[in-house]
Coordinates of C-alpha atoms and ligand atoms in Angstrom, one line a residue:
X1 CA 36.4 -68.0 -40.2
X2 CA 37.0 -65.0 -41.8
X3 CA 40.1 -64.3 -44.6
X4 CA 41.6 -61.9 -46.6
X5 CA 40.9 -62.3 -50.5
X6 CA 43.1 -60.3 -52.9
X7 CA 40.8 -60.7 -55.8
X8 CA 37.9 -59.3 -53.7
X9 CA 40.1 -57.1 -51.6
X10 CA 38.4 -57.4 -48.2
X11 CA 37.5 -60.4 -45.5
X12 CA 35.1 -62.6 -45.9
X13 CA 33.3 -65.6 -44.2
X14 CA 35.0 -69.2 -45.5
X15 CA 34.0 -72.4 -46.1
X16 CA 35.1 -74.8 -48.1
X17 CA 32.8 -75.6 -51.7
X18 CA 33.2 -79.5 -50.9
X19 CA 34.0 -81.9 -47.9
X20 CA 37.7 -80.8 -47.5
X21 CA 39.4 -78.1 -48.1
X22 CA 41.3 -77.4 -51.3
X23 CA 44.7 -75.6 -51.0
X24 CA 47.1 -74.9 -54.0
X25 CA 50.0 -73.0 -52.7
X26 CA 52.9 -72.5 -55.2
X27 CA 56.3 -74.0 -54.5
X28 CA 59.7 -73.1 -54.7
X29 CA 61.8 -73.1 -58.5
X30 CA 64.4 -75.9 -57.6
X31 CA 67.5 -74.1 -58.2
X32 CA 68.7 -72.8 -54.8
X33 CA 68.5 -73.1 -51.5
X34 CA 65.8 -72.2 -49.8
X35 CA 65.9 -68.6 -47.6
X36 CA 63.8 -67.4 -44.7
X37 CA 61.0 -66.0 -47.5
X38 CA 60.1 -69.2 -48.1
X39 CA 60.0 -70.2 -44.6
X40 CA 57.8 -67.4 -44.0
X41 CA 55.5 -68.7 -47.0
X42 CA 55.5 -72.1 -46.0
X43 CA 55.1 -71.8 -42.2
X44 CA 51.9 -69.2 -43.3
X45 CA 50.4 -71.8 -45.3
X46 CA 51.2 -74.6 -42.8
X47 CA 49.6 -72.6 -40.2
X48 CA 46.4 -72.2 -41.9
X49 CA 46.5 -75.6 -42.9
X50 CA 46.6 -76.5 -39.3
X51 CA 44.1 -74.4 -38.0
X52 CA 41.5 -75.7 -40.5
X53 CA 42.3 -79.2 -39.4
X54 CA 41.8 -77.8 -36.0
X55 CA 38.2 -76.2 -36.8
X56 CA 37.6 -80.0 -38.0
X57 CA 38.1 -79.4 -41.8
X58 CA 39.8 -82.7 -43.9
X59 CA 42.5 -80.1 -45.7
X60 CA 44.0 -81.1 -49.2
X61 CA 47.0 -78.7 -49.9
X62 CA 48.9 -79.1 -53.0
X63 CA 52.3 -77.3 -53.7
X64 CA 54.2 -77.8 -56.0
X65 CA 57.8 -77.5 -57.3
X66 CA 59.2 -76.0 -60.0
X67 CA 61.5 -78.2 -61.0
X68 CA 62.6 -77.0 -64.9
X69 CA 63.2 -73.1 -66.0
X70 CA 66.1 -71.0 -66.8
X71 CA 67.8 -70.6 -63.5
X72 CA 67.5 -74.6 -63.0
X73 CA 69.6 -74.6 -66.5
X74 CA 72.0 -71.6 -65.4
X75 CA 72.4 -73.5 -61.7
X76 CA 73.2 -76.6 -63.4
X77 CA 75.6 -75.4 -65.8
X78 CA 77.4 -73.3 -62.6
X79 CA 77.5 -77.2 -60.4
X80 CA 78.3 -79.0 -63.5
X81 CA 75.2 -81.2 -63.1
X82 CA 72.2 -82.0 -65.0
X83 CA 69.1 -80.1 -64.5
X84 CA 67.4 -83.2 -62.9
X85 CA 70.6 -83.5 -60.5
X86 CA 69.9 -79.5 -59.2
X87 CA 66.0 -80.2 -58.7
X88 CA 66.6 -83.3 -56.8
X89 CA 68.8 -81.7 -54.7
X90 CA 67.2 -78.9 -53.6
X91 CA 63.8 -80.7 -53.4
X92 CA 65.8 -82.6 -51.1
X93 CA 67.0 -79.6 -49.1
X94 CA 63.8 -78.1 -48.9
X95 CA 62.0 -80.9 -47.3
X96 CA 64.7 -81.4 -44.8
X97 CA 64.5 -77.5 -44.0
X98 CA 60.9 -77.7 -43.6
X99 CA 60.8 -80.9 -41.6
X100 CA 63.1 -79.3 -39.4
X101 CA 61.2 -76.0 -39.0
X102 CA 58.2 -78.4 -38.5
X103 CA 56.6 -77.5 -41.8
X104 CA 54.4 -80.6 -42.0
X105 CA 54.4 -81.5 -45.9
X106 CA 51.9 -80.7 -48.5
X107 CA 49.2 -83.7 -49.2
X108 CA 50.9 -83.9 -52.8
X109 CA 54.2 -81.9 -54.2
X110 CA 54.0 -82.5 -58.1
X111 CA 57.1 -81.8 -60.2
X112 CA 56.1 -79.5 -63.4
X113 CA 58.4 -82.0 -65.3
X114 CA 56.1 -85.4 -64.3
X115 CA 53.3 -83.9 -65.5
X116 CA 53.9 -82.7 -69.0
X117 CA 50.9 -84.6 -70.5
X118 CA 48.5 -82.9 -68.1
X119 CA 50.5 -79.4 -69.2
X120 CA 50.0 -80.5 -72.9
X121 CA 46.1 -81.2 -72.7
X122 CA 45.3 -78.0 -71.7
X123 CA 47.8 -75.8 -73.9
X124 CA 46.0 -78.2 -76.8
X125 CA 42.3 -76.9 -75.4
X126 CA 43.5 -73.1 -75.4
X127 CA 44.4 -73.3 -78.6
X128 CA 41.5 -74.8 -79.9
X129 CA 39.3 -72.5 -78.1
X130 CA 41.4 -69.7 -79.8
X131 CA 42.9 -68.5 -76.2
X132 CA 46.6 -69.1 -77.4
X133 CA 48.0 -69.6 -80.6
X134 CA 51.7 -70.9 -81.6
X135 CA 54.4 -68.3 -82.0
X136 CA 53.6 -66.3 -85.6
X137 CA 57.8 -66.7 -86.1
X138 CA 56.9 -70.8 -86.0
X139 CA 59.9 -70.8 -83.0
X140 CA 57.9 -73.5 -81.5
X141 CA 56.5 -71.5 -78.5
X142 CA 53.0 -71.2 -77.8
X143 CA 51.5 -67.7 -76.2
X144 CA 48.3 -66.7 -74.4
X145 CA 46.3 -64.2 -75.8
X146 CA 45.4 -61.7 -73.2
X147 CA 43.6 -59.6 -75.5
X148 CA 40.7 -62.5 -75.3
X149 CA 40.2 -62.3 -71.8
X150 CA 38.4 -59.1 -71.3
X151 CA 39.0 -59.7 -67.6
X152 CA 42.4 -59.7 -67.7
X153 CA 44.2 -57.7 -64.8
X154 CA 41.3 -58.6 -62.1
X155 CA 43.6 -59.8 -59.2
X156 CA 46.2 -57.8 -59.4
X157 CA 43.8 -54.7 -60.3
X158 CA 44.8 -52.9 -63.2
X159 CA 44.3 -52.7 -67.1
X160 CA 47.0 -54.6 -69.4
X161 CA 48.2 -50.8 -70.4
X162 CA 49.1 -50.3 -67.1
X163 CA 50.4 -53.3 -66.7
X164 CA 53.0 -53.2 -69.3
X165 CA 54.3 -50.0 -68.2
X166 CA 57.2 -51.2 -65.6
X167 CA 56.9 -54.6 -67.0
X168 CA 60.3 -55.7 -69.0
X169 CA 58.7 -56.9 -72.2
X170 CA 61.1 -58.7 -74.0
X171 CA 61.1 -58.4 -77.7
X172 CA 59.7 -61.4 -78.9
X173 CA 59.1 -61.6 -82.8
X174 CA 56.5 -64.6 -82.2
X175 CA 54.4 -62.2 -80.5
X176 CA 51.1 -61.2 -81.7
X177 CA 51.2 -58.2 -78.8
X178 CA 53.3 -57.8 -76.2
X179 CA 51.3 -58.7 -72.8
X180 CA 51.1 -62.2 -74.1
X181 CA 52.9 -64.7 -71.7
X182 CA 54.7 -68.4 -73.1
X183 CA 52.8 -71.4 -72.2
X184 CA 55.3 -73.0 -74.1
X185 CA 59.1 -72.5 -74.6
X186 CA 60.8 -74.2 -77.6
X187 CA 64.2 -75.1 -76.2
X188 CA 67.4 -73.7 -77.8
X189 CA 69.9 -76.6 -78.6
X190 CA 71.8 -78.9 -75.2
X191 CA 68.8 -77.7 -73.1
X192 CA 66.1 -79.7 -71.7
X193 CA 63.4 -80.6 -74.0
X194 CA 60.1 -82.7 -74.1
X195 CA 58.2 -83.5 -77.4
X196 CA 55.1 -81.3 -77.7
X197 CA 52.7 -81.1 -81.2
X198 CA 55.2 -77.7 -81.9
X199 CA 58.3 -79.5 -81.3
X200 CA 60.7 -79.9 -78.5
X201 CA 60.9 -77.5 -75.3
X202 CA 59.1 -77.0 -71.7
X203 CA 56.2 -75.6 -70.2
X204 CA 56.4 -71.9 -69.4
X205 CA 56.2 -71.0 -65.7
X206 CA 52.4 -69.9 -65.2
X207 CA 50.9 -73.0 -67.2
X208 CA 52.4 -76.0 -64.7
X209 CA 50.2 -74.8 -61.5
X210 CA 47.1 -74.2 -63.4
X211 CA 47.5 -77.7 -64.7
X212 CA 48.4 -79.1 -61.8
X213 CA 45.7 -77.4 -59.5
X214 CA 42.8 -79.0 -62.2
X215 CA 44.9 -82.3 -62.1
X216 CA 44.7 -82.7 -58.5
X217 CA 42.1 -80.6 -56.8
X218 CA 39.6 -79.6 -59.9
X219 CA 38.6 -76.8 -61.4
X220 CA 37.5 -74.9 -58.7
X221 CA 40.0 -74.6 -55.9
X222 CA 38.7 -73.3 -52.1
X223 CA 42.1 -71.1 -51.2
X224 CA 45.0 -70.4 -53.4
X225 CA 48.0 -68.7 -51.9
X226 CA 51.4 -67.7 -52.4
X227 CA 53.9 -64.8 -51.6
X228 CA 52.4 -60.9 -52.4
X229 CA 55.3 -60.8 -55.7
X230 CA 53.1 -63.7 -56.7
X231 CA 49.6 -61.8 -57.6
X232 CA 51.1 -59.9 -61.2
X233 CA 52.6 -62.1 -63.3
X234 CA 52.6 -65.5 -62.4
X235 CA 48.7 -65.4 -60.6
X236 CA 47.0 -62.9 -62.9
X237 CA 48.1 -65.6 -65.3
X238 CA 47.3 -68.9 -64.1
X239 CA 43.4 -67.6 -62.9
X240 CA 43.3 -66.6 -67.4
X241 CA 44.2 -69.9 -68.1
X242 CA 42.4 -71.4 -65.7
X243 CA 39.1 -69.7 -66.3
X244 CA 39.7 -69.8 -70.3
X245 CA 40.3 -73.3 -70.4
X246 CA 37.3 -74.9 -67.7
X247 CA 34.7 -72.2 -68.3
X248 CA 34.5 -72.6 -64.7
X249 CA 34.3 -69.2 -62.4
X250 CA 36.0 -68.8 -60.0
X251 CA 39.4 -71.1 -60.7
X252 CA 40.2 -69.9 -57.0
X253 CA 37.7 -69.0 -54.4
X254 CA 40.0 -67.0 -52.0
X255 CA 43.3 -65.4 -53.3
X256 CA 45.9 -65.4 -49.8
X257 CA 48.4 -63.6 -50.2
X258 CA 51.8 -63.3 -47.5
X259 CA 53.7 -60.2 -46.9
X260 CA 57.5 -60.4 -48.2
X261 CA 60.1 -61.0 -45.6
X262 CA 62.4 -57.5 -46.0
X263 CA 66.3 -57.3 -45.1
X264 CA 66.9 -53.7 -43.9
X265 CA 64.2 -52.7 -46.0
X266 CA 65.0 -54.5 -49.3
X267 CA 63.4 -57.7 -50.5
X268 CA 64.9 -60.5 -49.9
X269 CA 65.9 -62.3 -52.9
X270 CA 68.8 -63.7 -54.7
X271 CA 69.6 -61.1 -57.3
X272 CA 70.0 -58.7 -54.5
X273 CA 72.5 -61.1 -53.1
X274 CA 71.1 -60.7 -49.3
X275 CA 69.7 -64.0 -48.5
X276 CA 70.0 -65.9 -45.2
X277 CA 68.8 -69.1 -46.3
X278 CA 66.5 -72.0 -43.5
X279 CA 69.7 -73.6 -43.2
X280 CA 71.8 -70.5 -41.8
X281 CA 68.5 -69.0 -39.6
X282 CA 68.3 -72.8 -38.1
X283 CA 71.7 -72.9 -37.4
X284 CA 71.5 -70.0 -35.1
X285 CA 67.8 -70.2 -34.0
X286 CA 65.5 -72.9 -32.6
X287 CA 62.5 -73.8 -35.2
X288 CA 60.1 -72.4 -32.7
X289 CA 62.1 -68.9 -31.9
X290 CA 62.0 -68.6 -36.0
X291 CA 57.9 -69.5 -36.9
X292 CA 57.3 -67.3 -33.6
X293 CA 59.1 -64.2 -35.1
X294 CA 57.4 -64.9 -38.3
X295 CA 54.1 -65.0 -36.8
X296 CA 54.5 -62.3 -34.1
X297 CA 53.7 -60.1 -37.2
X298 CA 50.4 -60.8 -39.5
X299 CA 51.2 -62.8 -42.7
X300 CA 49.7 -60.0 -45.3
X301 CA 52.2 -57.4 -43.6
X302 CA 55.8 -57.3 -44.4
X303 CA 58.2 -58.7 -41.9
X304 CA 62.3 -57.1 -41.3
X305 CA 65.0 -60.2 -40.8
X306 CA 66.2 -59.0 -37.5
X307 CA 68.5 -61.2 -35.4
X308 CA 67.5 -59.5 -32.9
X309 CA 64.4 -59.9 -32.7
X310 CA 64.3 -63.7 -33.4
X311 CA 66.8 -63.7 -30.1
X312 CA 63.8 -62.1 -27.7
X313 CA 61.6 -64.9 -29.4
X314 CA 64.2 -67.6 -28.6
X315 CA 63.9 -66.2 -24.2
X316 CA 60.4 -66.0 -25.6
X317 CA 60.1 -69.5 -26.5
X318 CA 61.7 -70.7 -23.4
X319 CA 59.3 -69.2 -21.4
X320 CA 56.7 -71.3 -23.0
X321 CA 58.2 -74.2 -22.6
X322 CA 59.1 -73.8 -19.1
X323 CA 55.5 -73.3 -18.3
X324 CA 54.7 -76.4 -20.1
X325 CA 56.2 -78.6 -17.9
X326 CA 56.9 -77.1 -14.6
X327 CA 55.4 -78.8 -11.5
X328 CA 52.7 -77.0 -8.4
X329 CA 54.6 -76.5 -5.5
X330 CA 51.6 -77.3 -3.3
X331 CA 48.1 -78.9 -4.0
X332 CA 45.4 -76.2 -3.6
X333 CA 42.6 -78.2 -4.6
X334 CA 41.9 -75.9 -7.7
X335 CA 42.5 -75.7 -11.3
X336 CA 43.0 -73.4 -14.1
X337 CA 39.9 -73.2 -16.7
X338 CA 41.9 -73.3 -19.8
X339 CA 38.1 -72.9 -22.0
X340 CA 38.4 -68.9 -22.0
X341 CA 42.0 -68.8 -23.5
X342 CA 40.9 -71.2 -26.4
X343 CA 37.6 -69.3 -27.0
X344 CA 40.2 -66.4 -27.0
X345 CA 42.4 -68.0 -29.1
X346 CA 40.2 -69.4 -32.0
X347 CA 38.6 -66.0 -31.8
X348 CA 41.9 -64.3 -32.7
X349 CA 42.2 -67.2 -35.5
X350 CA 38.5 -66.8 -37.4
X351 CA 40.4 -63.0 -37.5
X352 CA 42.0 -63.9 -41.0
X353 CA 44.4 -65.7 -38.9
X354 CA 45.7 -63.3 -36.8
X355 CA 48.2 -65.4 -35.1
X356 CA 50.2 -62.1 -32.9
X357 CA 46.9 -62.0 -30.9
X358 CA 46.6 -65.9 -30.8
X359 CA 50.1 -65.9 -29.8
X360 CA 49.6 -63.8 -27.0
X361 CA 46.4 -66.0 -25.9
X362 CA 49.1 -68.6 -25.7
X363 CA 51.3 -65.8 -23.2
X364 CA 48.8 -65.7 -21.3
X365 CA 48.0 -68.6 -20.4
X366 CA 51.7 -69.2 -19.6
X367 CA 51.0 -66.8 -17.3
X368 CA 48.4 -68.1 -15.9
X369 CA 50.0 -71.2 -15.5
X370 CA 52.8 -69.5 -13.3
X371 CA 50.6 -67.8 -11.4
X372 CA 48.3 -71.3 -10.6
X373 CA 52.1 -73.2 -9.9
X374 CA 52.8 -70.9 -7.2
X375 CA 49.1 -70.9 -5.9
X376 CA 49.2 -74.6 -6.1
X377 CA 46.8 -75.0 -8.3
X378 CA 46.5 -78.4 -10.7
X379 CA 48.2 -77.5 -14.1
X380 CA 48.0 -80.4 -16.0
X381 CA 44.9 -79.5 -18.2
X382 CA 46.1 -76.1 -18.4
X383 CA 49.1 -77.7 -19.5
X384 CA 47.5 -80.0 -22.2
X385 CA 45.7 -76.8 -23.3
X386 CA 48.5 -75.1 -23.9
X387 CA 50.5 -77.5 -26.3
X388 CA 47.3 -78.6 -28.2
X389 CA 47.0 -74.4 -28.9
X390 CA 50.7 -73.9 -29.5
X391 CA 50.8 -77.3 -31.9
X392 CA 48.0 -75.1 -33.7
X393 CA 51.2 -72.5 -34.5
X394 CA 53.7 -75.6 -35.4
X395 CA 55.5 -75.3 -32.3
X396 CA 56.8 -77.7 -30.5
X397 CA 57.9 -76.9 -27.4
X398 CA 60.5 -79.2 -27.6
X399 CA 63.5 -78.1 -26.0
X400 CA 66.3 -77.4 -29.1
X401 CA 69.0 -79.2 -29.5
X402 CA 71.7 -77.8 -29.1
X403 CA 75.0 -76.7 -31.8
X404 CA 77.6 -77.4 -28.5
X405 CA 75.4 -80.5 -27.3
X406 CA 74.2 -78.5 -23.7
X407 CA 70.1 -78.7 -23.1
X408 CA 68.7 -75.8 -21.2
X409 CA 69.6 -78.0 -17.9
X410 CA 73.1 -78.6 -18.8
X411 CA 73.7 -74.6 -19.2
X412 CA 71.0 -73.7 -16.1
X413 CA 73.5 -76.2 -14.0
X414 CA 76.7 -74.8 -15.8
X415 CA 75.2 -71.2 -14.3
X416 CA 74.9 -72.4 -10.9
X417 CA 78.5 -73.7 -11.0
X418 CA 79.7 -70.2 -12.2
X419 CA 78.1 -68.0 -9.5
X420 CA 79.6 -71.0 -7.0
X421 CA 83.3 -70.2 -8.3
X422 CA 82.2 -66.5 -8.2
X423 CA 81.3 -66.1 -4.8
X424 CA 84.1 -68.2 -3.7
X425 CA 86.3 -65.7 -5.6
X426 CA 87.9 -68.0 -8.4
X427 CA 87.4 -66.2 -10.9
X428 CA 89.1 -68.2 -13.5
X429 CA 86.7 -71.2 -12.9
X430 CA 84.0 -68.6 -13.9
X431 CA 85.5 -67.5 -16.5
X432 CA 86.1 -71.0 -18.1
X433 CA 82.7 -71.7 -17.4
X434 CA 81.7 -68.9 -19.1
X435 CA 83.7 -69.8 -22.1
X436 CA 82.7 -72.9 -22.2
X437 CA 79.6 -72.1 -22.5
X438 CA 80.2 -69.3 -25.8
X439 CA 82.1 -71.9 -27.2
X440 CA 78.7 -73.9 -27.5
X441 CA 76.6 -71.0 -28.5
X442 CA 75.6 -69.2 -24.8
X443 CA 76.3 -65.9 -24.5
X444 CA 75.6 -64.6 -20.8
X445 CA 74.8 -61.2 -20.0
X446 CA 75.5 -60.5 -16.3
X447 CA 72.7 -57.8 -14.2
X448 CA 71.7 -57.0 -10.9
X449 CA 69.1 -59.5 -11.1
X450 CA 70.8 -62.1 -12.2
X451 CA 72.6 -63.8 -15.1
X452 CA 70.7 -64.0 -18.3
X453 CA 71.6 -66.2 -21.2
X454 CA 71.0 -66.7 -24.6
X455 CA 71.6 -69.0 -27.8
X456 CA 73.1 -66.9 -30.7
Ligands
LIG501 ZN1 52.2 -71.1 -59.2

């Protein structure tokens, strides 16, 4: 298989260092709801998870949550909770989003706040190898020094001048020069604190997933991945620490990186105050019309949340589903070779997981499968073949269920019932039929072939 590094910038052939595959993907800070850029993280990552398990790979994936930093304090203050009431809560949120968008979960999630001691040790062994040093103004924070990794700036490509020009450096006193990050933040007074050998505070962002990729996967990982916004600070940051603290090149072997989901052009993101959050989108949308518009487009590029379009995936998805379970009308004899779609489809996957192409393999074969029902071929294998490739994606096929309670048959029946009262003239049966129906989330759009529908 062939992926997409950001440290090397180009594909190249993987396979894992060990017997399984290590994955350390970062996880969401615990102080909000999750939106539909983490769902387009997640389902990337679940995808490739999956895909190795396909190929026959054991997969470890680690992600992790970010359960202590300054908007956890600011969110808790806002609910009038205590930071460990906000964390639990959305940690809570976020695996019953993901469940329901059938993100299967991570083989560990580690909390940066169980695993201080691990954090500790290696903030200790930086110090002592002269890679960090505690803050000059004795606040009680502890910095890296950038300065004594001559590599610094690798991933995300550039030198630490250019990377302080449109950085914010705050003005820290403790700081022997300004492109030196906090592995440690003393905490100011009714904040969160743990005991440390420079007095109370909390780890600083970049230092929990370096500790926690060497706690549970060692100090080489096989792939780590995150969102694009990801690669300058917070990665560029934990692969110093890493690297300065093991000795061991390269902390990660392959760097995946996913394309930000855009609104109208804009990132998505919470100061910008433009976030649909998993919740909302699965409100409206089944959990395979949603992973199906995310992976319509390639993970590196960016994707537009567009109603719209996740609509045309929900008639999308229902095509699939319909040719997963409809019946011959006659018995030919024959049967549909499914072997030339998978070789298709796993050819499209090797592609650094180019899951539009493999999607349309999938499209195909529905077709296919339409095209043998009328001939009267035998579809069950076809059939088979089509779920085990489509469970590849994370998608069920599973018909939704529904905000008003109606399954596809209830509405397809409530449609037959309508044209009835219209060609009989009533028109005001049709019409409460067809308001009915809105009233649990159907909209109908009336042509010369026909009725269509749709769930909004
Ligand atoms: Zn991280």
């Amino acid at each position: 298989m062939k992926l997409y590094s950001t440290l090397t910038r180009d594909k190249r052939d993987f396979e894992p260092a060990g017997d399984a595959v290590t994955i350390y993907v970062c996880g969401i800070t615990t102080s909000n709801s999750s939106h539909v850029g983490h769902a387009l993280s997640a389902v990337v990552f679940d995808v490739l998870h999956r895909y190795l398990e396909f190929r026959g790979y054991t997969v470890r994936r680690v992600q992790n949550f970010t359960d202590i930093d300054d908007k956890i304090i600011a969110s808790a203050r806002d609910q009038g909770l205590s930071t460990e009431e906000v964390a639990e809560k959305y940690v809570q949120e976020f695996f019953r989003d993901m469940d329901d968008l059938n993100v299967r979960r991570a083989t560990e999630h580690p909390r940066a706040t169980e695993e201080i001691p691990a954090i500790l040790r290696m903030i200790e062994g930086l110090i002592e190898q002269g890679r960090a040093y505690p803050a000059t103004d004795n606040s009680g924070s502890v910095y890296f020094r950038v300065k004594s990794d001559p590599e610094y700036g690798k991933l995300s490509g550039r030198s630490v001048d250019e990377l302080l020009e449109g950085v914010r450096i705050d003005v820290e006193p403790g700081k022997e020069a300004p492109a030196d990050f906090a592995l440690w933040k003393s905490s100011k007074p009714g904040e969160p604190s743990w005991d440390s050998p420079w007095g109370g505070g909390r780890p600083g962002w970049h230092i929990e997933c370096s500790a926690m990729a060497l706690e549970y996967l060692g100090e080489t990982i096989d792939i780590h991945g995150g969102g694009l916004d990801l690669v300058f600070p917070h990665h560029e940051n934990e692969l110093t620490q890493s690297e300065s603290f093991t000795g061991q090149k390269p902390f990660a072997r392959f760097w995946v990186h996913n394309g930000l989901l855009r609104l109208d052009g804009a990132k998505m993101s919470k100061s910008l105050g433009n976030l649909v959050t998993v919740r909302e989108a699965l409100e409206s949308y089944s959990a395979d019309a949603i992973r199906m518009y995310i992976l319509t487009s390639h993970y590196r590029s960016p994707l537009i949340y567009d109603q719209d379009n996740i609509g045309t995936q929900e008639r999308a998805a229902r095509r699939l589903r319909q040719a997963a379970s409809v019946t011959s009308r006659a018995d030919s004899g024959d049967s549909i070779d499914p072997a030339p779609f998978r070789e298709r489809f796993v050819e499209a996957m090797e592609d650094d997981l180019n899951t539009p192409q493999a999607l349309a393999v999938i499209f195909d074969l529905a077709h296919e499968i339409n095209r043998g029902r009328d001939a009267g071929h035998e579809l069950a294998g076809a059939q088979a073949e089509m779920r085990t490739l489509a469970d590849v994606l994370g998608l069920t096929l599973a018909e939704p269920a529904s905000k008003g309670g109606l399954s596809d048959e209830d509405v397809e029946a409530r449609l037959a019932s309508r044209a009835q009262a219209r060609a009989n003239q009533d028109f005001a049966a049709a019409d409460a039929i067809r308001d009915e129906l809105i009233e649990a989330g159907v909209v109908l759009e009336d042509g010369p072939g026909g009725t269509i529908w749709s769930r909004v």
